[in-house]
Short mmCIF file of C-alpha atoms and ligand atoms in Angstrom, two decimals:
data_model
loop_
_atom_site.label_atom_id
_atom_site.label_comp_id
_atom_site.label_asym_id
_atom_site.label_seq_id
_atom_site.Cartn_x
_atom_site.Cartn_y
_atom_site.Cartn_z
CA UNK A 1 0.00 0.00 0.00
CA UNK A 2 1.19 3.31 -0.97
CA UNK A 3 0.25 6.34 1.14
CA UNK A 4 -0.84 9.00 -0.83
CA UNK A 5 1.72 12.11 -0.97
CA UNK A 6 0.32 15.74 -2.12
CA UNK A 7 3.13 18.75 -1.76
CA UNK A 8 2.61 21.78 -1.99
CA UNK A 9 5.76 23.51 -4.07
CA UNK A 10 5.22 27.15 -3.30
CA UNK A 11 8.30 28.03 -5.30
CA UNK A 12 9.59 31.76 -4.86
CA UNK A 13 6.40 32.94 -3.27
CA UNK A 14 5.77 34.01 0.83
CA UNK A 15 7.21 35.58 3.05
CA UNK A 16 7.72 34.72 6.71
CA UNK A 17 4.81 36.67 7.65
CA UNK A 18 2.69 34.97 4.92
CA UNK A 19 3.92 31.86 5.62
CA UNK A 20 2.80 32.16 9.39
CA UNK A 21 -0.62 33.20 8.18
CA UNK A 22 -1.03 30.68 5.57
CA UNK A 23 0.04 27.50 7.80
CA UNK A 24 -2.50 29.11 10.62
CA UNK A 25 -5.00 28.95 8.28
CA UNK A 26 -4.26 25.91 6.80
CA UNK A 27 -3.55 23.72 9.48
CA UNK A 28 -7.29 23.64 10.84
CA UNK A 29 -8.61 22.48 7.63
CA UNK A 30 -6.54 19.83 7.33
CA UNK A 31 -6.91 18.89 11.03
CA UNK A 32 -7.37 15.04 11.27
CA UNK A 33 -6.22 13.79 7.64
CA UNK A 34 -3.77 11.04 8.17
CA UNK A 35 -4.78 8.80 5.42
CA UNK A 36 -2.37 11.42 3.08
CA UNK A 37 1.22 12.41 3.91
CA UNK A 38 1.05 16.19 3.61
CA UNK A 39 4.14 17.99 2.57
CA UNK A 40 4.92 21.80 2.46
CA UNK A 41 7.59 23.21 0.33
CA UNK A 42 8.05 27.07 0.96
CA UNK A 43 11.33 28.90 -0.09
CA UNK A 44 14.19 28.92 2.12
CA UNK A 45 13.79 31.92 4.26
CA UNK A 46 10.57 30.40 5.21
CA UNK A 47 11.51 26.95 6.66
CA UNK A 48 12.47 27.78 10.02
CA UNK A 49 9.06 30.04 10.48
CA UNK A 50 7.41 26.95 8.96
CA UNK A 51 9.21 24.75 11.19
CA UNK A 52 7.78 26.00 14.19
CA UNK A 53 4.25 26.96 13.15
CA UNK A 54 4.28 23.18 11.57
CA UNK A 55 5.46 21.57 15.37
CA UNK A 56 2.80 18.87 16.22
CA UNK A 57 1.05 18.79 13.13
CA UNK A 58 -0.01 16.35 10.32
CA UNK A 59 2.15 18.50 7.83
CA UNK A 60 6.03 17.66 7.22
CA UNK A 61 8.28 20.30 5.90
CA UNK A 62 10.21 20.35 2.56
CA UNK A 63 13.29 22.24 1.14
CA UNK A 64 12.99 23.23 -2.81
CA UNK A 65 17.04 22.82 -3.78
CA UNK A 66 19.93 21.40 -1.60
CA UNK A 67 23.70 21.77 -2.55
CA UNK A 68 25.71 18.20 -1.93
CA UNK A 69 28.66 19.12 -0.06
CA UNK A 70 28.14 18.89 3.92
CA UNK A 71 29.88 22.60 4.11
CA UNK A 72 32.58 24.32 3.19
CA UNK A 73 32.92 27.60 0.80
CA UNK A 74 30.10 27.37 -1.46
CA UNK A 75 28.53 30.95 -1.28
CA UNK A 76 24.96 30.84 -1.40
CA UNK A 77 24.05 27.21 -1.23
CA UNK A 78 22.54 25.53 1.55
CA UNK A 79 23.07 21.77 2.95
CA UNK A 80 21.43 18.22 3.62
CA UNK A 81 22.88 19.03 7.23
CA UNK A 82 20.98 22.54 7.21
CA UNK A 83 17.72 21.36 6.14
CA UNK A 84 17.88 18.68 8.51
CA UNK A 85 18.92 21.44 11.15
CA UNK A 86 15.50 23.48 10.31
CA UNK A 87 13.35 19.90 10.22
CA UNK A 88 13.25 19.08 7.16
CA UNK A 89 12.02 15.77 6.35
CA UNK A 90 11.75 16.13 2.42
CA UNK A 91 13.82 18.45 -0.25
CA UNK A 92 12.59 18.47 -3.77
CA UNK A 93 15.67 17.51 -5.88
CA UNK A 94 15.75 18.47 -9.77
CA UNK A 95 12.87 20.23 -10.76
CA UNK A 96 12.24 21.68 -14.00
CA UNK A 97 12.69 24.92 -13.72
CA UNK A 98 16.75 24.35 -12.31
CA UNK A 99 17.19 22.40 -15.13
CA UNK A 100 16.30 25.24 -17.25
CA UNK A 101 17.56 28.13 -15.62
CA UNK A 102 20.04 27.36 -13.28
CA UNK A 103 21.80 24.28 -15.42
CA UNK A 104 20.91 21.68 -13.47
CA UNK A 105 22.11 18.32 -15.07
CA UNK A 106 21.54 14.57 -14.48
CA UNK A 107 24.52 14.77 -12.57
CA UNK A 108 24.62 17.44 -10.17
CA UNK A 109 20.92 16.15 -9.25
CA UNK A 110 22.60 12.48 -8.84
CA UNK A 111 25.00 14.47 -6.69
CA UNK A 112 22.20 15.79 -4.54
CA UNK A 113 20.31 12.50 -4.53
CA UNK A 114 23.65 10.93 -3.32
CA UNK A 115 23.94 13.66 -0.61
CA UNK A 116 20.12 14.25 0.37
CA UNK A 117 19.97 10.05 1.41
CA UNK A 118 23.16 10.29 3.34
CA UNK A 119 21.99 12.71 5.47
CA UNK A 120 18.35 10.97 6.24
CA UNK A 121 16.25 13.60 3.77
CA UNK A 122 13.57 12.01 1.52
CA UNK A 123 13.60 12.65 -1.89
CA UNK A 124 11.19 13.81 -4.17
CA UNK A 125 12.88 13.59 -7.13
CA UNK A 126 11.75 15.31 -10.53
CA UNK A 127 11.55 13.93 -14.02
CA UNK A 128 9.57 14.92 -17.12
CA UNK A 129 9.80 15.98 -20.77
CA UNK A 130 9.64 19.12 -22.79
CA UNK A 131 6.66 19.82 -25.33
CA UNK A 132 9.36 19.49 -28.46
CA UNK A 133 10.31 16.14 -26.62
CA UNK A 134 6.77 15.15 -26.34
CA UNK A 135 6.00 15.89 -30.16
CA UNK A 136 8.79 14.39 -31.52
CA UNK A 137 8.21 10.95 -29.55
CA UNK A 138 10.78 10.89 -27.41
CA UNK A 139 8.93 11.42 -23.75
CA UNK A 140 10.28 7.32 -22.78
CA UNK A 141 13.72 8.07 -24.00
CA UNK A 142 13.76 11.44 -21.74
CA UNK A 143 12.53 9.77 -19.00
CA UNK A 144 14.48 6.62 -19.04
CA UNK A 145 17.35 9.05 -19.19
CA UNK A 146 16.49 11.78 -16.25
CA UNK A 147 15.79 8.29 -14.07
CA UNK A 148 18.78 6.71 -14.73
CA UNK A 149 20.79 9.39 -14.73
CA UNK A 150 19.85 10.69 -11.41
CA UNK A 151 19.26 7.33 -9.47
CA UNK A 152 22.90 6.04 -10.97
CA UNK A 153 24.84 4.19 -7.57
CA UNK A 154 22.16 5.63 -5.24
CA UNK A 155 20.03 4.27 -2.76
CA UNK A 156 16.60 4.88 -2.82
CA UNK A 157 15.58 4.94 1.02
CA UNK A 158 12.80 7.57 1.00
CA UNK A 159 12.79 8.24 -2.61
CA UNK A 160 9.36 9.62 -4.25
CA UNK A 161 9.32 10.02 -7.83
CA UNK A 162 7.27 13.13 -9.22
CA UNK A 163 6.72 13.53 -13.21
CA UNK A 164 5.98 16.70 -14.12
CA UNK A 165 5.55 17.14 -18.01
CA UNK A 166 7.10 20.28 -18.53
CA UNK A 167 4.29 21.61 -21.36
CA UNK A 168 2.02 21.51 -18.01
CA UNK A 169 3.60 23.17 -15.59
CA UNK A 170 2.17 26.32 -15.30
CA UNK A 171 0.24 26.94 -18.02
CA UNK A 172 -3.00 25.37 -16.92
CA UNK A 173 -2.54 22.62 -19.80
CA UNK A 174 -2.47 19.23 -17.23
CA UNK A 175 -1.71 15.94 -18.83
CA UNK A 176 -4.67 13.69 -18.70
CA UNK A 177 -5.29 10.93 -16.37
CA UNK A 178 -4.77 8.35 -19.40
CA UNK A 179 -1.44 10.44 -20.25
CA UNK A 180 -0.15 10.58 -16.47
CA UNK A 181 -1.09 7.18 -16.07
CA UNK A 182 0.84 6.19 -18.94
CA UNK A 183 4.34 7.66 -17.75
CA UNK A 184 3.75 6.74 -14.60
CA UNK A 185 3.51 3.31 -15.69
CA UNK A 186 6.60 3.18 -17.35
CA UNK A 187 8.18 5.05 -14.91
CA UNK A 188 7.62 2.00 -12.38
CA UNK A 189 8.60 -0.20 -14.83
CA UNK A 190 12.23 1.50 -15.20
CA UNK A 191 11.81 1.11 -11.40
CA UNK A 192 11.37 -2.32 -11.14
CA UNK A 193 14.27 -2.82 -13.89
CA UNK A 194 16.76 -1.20 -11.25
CA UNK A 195 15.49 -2.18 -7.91
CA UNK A 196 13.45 -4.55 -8.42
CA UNK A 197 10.34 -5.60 -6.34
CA UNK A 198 10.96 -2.29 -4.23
CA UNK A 199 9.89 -0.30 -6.88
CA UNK A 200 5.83 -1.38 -6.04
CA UNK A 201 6.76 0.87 -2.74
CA UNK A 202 7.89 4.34 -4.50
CA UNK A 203 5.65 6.76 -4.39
CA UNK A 204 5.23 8.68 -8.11
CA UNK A 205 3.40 12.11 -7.42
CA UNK A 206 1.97 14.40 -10.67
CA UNK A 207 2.84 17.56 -11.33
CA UNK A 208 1.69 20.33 -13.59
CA UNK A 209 -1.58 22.22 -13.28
CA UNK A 210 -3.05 20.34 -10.43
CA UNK A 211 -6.16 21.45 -9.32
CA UNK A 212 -8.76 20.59 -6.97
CA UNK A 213 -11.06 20.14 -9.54
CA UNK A 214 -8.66 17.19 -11.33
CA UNK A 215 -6.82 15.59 -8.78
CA UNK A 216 -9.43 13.22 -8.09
CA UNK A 217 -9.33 11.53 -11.51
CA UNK A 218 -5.62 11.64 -11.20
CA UNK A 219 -5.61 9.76 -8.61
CA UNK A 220 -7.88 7.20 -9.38
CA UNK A 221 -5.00 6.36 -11.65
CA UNK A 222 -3.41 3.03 -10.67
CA UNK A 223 0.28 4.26 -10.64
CA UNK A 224 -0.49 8.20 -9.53
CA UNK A 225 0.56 8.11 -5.91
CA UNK A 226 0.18 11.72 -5.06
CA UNK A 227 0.66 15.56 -6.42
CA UNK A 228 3.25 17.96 -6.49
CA UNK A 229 1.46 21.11 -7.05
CA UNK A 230 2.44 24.93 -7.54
CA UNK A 231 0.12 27.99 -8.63
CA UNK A 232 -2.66 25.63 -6.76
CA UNK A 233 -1.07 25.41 -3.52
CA UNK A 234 -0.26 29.12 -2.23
CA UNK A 235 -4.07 29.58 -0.81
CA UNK A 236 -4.29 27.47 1.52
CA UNK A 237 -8.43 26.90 0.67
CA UNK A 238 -7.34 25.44 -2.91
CA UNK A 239 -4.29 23.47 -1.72
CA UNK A 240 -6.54 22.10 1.48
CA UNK A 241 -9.06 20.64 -1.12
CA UNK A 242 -6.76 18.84 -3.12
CA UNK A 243 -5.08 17.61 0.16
CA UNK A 244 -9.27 15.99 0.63
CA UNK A 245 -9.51 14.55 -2.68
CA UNK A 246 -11.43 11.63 -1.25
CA UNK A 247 -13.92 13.93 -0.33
CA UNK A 248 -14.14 15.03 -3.73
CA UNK A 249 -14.48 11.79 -5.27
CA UNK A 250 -16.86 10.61 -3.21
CA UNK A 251 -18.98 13.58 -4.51
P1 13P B 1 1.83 24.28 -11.31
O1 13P B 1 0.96 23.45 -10.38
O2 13P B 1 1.78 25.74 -11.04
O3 13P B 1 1.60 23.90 -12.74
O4 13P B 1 3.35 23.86 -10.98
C1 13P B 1 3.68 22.52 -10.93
C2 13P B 1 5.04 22.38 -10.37
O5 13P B 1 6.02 22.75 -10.99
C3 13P B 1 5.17 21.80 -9.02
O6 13P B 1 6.50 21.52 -8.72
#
């Protein structure tokens, strides 16, 4: 049984003083869900503000982007040691928009992977392919690629996969359920080709455009295991509805 995981990737939005208002408001209405592992992902100069409003709660905390070297003169990055330090139990680890702005590659996210386990961080690990990729019929061959290149030599204690077709993120286009479903599936299969059985355990969230009006039918998807979700998360009304998407499918 996989528990369902739904993030919340605020990106470079809040400050501490919004963060403290949106986790008081949020909190309440997700008061009692334990059947979903809720995860908040606010920028750095919100997690120790988060940290403490989050004490006691049903809600872990996540880090967007972690550097791999324990410390040392690296101006401007921040460490597995230093998210653990601020209670981090997740950091998201290769998302889309590093790869395309800040030139992350297969390898420095491998690198983080390597670093993030070490240290006792889970994972949630990014994958997914561009538009052009899509069109031109290469979405297997990209994933295959970001998977192996990124898991290569690690362990994958805590690891959760998220897929996040590019051509949806942000732009209110979401893959449908048959489409998610689809890479999800062969995601798990490239899985099970590495690790083996371990694979049925690994959590693969969606990402791109999720809303609470289509995370239900997402998740009725055999291999959709949770969300990772942006523009939809910041209020904490919207975010707490997808976080109750049993409630929504039930009608
Ligand atoms: P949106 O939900 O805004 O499309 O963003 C998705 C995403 O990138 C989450 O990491």
């Amino acid at each position: 049984m996989r528990i369902p995981l739904i993030a919340a990737n605020w990106k470079m939005h809040m400050t501490t003083a919004e963060t403290r208002e949106y986790i008081t408001e949020f909190l309440p209405l997700v008061e009692g869900v334990n059947d979903v592992e809720i995860v908040l992902a606010p920028p750095f100069t919100s997690l120790a503000v988060a940290a403490k409003f989050l004490k006691g709660s049903n809600v872990k905390l996540a880090a967007q982007n972690v550097f791999w070297e324990e410390k040392g003169a690296y101006t401007g990055e921040i460490s597995p040691q230093m998210l653990k330090d601020v209670e981090c139990s997740y950091v998201i680890i290769g998302h889309s928009e590093r790869r395309q702005y800040f030139g992350e590659t297969d390898e420095t996210v491998n690198k983080k992977i390597g670093a993030a386990v070490a240290t006792g961080l889970g994972v949630i690990f990014c994958i997914g392919e561009t538009l052009e990729e899509r069109e031109a019929g290469k979405t297997f061959d990209v994933l295959k690629k970001q998977l192996t290149g990124g898991l290569r030599d690690r362990k994958i204690d805590g690891l959760v996969i998220a897929y996040e077709p590019v051509w949806a993120i942000g732009t209110g286009k979401t893959a449908t359920p048959e489409q998610a479903q689809e890479a999800h599936e062969f995601i798990r299969n490239e899985l099970r080709s590495l690790y083996g059985d371990v694979s049925e355990s690994i959590r693969i969230l969606y990402g791109g455009s999720v809303k609470p009006e289509n995370i239900a039918t997402l998740m009725a998807q055999r291999d959709v295991d949770g969300g990772l979700v942006g523009g939809a998360s910041l209020k904490p009304d919207s975010f707490s509805r997808i976080v109750k998407f049993k409630e929504t499918q039930g009608g």
